[in-house]
Rosetta silent file (secondary structure, phi, psi, omega in degrees, C-alpha in Angstrom):
SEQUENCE: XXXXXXXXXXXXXXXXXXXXXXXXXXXXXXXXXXXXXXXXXXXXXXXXXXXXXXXXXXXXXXXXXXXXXXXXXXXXXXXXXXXXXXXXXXXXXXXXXXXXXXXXXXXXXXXXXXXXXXXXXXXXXXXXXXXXXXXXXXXXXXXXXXXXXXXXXXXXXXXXXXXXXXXXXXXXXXXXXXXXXXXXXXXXXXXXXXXXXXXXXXXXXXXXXXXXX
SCORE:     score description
SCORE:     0.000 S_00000001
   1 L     0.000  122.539  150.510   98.679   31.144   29.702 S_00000001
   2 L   -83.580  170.799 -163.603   98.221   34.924   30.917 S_00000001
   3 L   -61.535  116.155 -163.031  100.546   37.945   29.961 S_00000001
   4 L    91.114  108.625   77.932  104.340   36.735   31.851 S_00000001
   5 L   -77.736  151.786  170.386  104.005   33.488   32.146 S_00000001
   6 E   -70.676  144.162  165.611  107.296   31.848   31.828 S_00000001
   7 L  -102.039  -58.569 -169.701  107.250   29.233   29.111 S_00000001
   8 L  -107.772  155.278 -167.567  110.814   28.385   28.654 S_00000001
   9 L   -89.091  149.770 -165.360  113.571   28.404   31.677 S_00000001
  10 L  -111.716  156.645 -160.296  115.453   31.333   30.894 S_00000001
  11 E  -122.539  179.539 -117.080  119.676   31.003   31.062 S_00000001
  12 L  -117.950  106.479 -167.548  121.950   33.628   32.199 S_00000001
  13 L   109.808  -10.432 -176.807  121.755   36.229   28.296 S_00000001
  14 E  -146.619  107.672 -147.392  118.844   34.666   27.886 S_00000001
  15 L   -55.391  134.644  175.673  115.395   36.171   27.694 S_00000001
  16 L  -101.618  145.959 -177.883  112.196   33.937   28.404 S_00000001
  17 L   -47.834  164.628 -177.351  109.443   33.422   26.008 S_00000001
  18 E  -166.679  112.695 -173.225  106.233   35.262   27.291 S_00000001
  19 L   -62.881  126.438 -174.356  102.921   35.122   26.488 S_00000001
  20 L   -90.218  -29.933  175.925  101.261   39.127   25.291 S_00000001
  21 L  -119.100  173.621  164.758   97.722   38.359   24.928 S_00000001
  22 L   -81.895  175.611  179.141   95.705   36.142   27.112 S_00000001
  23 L   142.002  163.089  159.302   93.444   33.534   25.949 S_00000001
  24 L   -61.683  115.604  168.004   93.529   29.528   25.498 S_00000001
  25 L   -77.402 -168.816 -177.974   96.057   28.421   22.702 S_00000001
  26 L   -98.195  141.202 -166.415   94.940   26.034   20.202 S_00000001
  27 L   -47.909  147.789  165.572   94.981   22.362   21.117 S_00000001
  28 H   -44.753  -40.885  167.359   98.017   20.465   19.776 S_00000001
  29 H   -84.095   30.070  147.427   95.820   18.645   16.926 S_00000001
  30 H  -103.125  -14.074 -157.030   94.836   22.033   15.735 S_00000001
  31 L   -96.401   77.008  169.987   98.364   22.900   14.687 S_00000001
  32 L   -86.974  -65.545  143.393   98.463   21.932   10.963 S_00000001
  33 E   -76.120  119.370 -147.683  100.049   24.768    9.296 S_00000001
  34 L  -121.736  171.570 -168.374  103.153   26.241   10.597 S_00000001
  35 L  -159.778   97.344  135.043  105.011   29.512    9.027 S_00000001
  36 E  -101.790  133.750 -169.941  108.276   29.976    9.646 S_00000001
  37 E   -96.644  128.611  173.978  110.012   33.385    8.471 S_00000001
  38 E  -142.098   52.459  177.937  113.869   33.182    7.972 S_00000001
  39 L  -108.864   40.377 -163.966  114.723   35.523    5.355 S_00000001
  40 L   -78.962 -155.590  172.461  118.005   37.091    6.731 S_00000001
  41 L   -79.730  130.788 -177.288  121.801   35.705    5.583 S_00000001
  42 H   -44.492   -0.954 -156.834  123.258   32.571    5.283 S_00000001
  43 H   -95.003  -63.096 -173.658  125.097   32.818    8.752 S_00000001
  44 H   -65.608    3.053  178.100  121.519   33.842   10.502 S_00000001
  45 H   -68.769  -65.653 -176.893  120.162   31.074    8.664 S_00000001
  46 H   -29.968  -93.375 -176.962  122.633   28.631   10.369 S_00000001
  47 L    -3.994  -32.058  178.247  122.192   30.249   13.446 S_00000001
  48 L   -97.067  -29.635 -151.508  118.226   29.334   13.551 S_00000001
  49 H   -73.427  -71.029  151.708  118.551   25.904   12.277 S_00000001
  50 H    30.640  -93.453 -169.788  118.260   24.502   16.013 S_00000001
  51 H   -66.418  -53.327  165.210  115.278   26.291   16.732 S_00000001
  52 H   -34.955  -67.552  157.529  113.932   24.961   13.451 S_00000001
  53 H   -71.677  -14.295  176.456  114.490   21.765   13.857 S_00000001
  54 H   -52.932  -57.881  173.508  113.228   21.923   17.482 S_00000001
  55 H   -43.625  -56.421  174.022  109.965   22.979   15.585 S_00000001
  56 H   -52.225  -67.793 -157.937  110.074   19.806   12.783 S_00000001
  57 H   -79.465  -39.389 -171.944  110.453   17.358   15.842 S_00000001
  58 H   -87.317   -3.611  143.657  107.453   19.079   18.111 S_00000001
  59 L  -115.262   75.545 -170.456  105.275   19.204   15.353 S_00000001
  60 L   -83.073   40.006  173.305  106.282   16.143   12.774 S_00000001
  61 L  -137.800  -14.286  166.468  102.720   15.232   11.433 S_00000001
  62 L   -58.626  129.680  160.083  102.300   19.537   10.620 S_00000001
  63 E   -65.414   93.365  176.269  102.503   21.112    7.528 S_00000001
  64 L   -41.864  124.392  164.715  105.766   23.396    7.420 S_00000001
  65 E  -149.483  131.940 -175.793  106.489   26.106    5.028 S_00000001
  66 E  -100.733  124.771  174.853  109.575   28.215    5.127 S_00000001
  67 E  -100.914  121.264  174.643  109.925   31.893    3.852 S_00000001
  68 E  -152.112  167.639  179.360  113.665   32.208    3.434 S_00000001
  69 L   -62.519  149.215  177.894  116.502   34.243    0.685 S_00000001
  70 L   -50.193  -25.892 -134.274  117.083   32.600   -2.711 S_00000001
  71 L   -87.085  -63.049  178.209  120.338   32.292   -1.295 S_00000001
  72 L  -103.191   53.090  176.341  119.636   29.529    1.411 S_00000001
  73 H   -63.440  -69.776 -137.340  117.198   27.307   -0.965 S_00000001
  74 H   -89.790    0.533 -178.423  119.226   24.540   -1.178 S_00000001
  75 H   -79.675  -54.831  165.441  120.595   24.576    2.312 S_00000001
  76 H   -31.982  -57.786 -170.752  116.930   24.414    3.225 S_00000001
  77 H   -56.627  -56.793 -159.716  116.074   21.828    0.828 S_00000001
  78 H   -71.778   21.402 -158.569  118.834   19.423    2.103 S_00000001
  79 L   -85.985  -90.426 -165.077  117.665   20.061    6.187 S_00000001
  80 L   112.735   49.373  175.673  114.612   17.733    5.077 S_00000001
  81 L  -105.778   -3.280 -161.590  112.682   20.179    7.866 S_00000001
  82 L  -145.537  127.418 -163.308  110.155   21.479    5.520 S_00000001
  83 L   -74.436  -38.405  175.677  107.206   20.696    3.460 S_00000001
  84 E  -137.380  158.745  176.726  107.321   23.933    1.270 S_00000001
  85 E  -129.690  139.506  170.179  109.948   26.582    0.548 S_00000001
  86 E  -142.106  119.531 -162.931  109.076   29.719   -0.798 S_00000001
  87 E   -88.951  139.340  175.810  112.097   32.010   -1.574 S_00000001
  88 L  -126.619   94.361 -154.711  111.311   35.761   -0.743 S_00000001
  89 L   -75.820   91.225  153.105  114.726   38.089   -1.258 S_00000001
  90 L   -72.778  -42.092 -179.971  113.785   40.782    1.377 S_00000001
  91 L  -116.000  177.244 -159.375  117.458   41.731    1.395 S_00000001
  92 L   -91.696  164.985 -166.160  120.073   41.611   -0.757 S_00000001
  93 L   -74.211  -16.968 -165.711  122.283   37.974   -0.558 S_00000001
  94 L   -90.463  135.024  164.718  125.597   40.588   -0.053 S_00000001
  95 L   -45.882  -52.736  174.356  125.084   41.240    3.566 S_00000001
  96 L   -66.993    5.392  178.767  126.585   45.295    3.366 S_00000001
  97 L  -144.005  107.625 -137.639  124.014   45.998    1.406 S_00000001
  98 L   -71.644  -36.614 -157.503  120.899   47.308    3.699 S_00000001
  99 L   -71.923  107.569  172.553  118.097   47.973    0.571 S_00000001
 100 L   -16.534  133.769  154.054  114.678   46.270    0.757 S_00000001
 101 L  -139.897   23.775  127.233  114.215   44.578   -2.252 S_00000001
 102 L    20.589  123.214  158.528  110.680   43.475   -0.724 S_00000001
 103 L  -148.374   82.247  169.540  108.091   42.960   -3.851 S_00000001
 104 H   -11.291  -75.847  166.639  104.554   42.978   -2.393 S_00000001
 105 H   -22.721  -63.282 -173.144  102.829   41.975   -5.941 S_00000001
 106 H   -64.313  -43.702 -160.179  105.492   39.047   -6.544 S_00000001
 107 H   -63.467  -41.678 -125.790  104.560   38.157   -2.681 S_00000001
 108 L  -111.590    0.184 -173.501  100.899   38.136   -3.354 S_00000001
 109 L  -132.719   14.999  169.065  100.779   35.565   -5.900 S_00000001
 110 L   -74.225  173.616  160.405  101.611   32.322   -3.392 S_00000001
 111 L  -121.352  113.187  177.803   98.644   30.857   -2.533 S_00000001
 112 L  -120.024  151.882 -169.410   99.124   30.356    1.399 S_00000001
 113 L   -79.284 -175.148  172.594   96.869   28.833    3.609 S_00000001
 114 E   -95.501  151.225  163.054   95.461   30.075    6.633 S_00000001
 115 E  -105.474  157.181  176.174   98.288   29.268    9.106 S_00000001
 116 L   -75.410  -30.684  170.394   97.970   28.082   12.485 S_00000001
 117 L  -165.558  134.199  163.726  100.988   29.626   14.056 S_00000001
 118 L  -125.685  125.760 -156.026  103.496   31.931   12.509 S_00000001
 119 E  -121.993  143.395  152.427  106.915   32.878   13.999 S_00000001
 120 E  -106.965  115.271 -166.550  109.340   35.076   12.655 S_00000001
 121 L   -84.037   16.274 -171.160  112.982   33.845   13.367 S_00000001
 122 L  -107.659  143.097  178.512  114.826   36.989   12.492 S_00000001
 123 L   -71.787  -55.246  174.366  116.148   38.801   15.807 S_00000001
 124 L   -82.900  168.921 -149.379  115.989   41.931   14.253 S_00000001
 125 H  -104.653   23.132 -167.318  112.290   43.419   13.512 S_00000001
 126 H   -74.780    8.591 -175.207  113.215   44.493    9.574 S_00000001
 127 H  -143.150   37.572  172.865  111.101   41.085    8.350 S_00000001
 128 L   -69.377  -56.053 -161.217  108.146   41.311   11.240 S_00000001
 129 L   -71.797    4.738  145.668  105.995   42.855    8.985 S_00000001
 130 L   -61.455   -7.594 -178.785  105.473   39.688    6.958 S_00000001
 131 L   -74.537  -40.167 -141.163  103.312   38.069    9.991 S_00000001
 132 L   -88.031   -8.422 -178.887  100.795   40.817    8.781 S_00000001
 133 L  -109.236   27.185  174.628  100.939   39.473    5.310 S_00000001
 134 L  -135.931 -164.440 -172.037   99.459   36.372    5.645 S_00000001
 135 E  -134.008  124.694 -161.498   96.466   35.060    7.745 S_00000001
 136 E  -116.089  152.811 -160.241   97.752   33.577   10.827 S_00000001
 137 L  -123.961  -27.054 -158.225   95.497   32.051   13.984 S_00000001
 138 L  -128.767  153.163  168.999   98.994   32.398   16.065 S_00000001
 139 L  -117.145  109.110 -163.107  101.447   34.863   16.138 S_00000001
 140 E  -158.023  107.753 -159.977  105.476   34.672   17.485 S_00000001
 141 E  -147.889  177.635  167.282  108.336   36.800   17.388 S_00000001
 142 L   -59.415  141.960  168.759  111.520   38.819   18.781 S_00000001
 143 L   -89.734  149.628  176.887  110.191   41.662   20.883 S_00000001
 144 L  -136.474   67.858 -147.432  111.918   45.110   19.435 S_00000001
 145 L   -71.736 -166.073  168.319  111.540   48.225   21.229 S_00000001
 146 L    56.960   10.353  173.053  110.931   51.389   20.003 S_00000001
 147 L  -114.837  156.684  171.856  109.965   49.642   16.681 S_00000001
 148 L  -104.289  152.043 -146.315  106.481   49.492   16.306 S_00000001
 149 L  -135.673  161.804  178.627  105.296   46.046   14.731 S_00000001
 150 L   -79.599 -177.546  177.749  102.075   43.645   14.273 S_00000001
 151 L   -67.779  150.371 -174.400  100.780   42.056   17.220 S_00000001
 152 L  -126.532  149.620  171.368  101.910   38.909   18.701 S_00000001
 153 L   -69.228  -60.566 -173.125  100.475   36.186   21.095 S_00000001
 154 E  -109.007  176.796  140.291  103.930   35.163   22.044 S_00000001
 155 L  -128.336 -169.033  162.970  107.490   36.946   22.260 S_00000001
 156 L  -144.496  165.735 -175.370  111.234   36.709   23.537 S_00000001
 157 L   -83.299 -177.908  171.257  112.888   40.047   24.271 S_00000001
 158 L  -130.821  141.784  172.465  115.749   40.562   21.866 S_00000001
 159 L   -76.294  159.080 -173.309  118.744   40.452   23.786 S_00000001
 160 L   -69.872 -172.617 -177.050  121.542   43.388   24.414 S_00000001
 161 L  -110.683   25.539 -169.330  124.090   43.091   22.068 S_00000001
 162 L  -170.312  136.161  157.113  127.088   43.454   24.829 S_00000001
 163 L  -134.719  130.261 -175.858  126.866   41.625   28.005 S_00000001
 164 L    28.694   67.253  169.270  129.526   43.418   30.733 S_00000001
 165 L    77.423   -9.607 -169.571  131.025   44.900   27.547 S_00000001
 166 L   -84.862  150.351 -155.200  131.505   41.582   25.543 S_00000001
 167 L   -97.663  150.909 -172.466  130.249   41.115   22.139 S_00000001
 168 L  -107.384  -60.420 -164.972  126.726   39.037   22.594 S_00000001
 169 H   -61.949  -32.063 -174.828  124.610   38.148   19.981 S_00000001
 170 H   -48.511  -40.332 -177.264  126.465   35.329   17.972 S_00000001
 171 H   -62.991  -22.299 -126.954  127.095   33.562   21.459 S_00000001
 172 H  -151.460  -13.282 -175.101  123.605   33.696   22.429 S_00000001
 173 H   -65.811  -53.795  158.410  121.438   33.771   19.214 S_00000001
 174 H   -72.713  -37.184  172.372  120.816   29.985   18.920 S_00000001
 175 H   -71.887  -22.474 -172.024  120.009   29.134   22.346 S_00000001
 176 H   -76.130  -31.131  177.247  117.756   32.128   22.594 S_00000001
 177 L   -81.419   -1.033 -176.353  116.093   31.046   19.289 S_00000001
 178 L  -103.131  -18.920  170.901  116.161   27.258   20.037 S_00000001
 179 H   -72.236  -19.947  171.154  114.402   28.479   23.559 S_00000001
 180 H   -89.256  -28.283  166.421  111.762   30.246   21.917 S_00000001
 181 H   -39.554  -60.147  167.816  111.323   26.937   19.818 S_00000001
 182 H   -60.931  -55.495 -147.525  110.917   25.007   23.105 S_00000001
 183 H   -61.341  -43.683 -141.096  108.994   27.973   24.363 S_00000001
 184 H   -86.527  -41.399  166.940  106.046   27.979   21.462 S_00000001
 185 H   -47.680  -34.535  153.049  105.763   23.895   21.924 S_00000001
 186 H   -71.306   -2.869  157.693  105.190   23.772   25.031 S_00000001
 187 H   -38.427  -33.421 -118.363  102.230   26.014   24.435 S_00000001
 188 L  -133.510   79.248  178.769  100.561   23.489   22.865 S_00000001
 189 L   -51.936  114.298 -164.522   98.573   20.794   25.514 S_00000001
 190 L   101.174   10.257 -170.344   98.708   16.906   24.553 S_00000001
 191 L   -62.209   97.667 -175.036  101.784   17.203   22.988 S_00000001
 192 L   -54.570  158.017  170.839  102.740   13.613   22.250 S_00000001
 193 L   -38.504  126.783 -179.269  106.387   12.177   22.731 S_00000001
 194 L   -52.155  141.120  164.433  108.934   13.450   20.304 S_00000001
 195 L   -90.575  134.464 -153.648  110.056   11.432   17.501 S_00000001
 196 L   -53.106  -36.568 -168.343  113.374    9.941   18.020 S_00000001
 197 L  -136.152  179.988  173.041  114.610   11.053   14.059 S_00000001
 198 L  -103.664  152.242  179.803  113.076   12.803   10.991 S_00000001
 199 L   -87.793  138.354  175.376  110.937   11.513    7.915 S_00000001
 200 L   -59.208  123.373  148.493  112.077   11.924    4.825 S_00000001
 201 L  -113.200  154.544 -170.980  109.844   14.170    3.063 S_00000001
 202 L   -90.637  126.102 -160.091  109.028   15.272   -0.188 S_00000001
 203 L   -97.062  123.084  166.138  109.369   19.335   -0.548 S_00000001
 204 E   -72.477  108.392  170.776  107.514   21.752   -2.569 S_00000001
 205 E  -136.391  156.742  176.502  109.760   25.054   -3.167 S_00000001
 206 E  -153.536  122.202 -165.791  109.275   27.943   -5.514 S_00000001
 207 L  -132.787  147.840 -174.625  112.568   30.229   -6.214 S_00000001
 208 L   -88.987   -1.683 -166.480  112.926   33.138   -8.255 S_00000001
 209 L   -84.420  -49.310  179.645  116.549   31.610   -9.272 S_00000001
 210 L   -91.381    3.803  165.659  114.756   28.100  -11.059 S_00000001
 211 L  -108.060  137.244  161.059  111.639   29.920  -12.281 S_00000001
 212 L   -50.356  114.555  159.080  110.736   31.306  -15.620 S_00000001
 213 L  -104.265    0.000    0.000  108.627   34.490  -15.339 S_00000001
């Protein structure tokens, strides 16, 4: 892939994945550890699960680990998409109320791998800066302008939020995020046949709600 290439066919609201730097990606049997970032509200949780599972089925033999709010542990836990959960409250679980509650230190004491490709699934770019706080081989996110952000291998635009005056994102938020899903799998050359359902697996999570400090 070079800088534009189309990845994913893009629908009429909805922005196509696009590779930013050039280079070879890493073969499909390099792709061991995945990072996905979710740590918005239950609604945007929903809203991603799609794209998520999209993710589960094009890599089922990869290890998964989800950064997501305390909030939507157990909704996580019952998806059976993920090998580890690790809850990280960037914001507060009441939606209306905007203040970081972000705790570097507390962050700083998983033990995370190196991952092979890490996406952040929040549309807006307030939880970007977690790609930078782990060590990632891959990079993949919402494009944002005017904020500046780390770097990424892939994006998607972020979409307006009004199309010919009409309210946008709710409509348009899971196919654009189940399109970047499709987008970052097809990256990935040899990619064997999908498996028709998912295996149960057993999940590793660590929540600040069931742990003793």
């Amino acid at each position: 892939l070079i800088p534009g290439d189309n990845v994913s066919s893009a629908k009429s609201g909805v922005p196509e994945v696009r590779a930013i730097r050039p280079g070879a990606p890493l073969a499909y049997a390099d792709v061991r550890e995945i990072l996905i970032i979710k740590c918005d509200h239950l609604g945007d949780f929903v809203l991603a699960m799609r794209a998520m599972t999209i993710l589960r089925r094009g890599f089922p033999d990869a290890k998964i680990t989800l950064l997501c709010g305390s909030w939507n542990e157990e909704f996580a836990l019952g998806s059976n998409l993920f090998d580890r959960i690790i809850c990280v409250d960037i914001f507060s679980e009441n939606s209306s109320d905007a203040t970081s509650k972000f705790d570097r230190a507390n962050f700083a004491r998983h033990s995370f791998p190196v991952f092979d490709v890490a996406l952040d699934l929040r549309m807006g770019p307030e939880t970007r800066f977690l790609l930078n706080e782990v060590d990632a081989r891959m990079r993949a996110g919402v494009e944002y302008p005017l904020v500046a952000g780390p770097m990424m291998d892939f994006s998607i635009a972020n979409p307006p939020m009004t199309i010919a005056g009409k309210p946008n994102y709710a409509s348009h938020a899971q196919s654009l995020l189940a399109g970047f899903a499709e987008g970052i799998v097809s990256v990935f050359p040899a990619n064997p046949a999908t498996p028709a359902g998912l295996q149960p697996r057993t999940t590793e999570h660590s929540s600040p709600r069931s742990r003793s400090e």
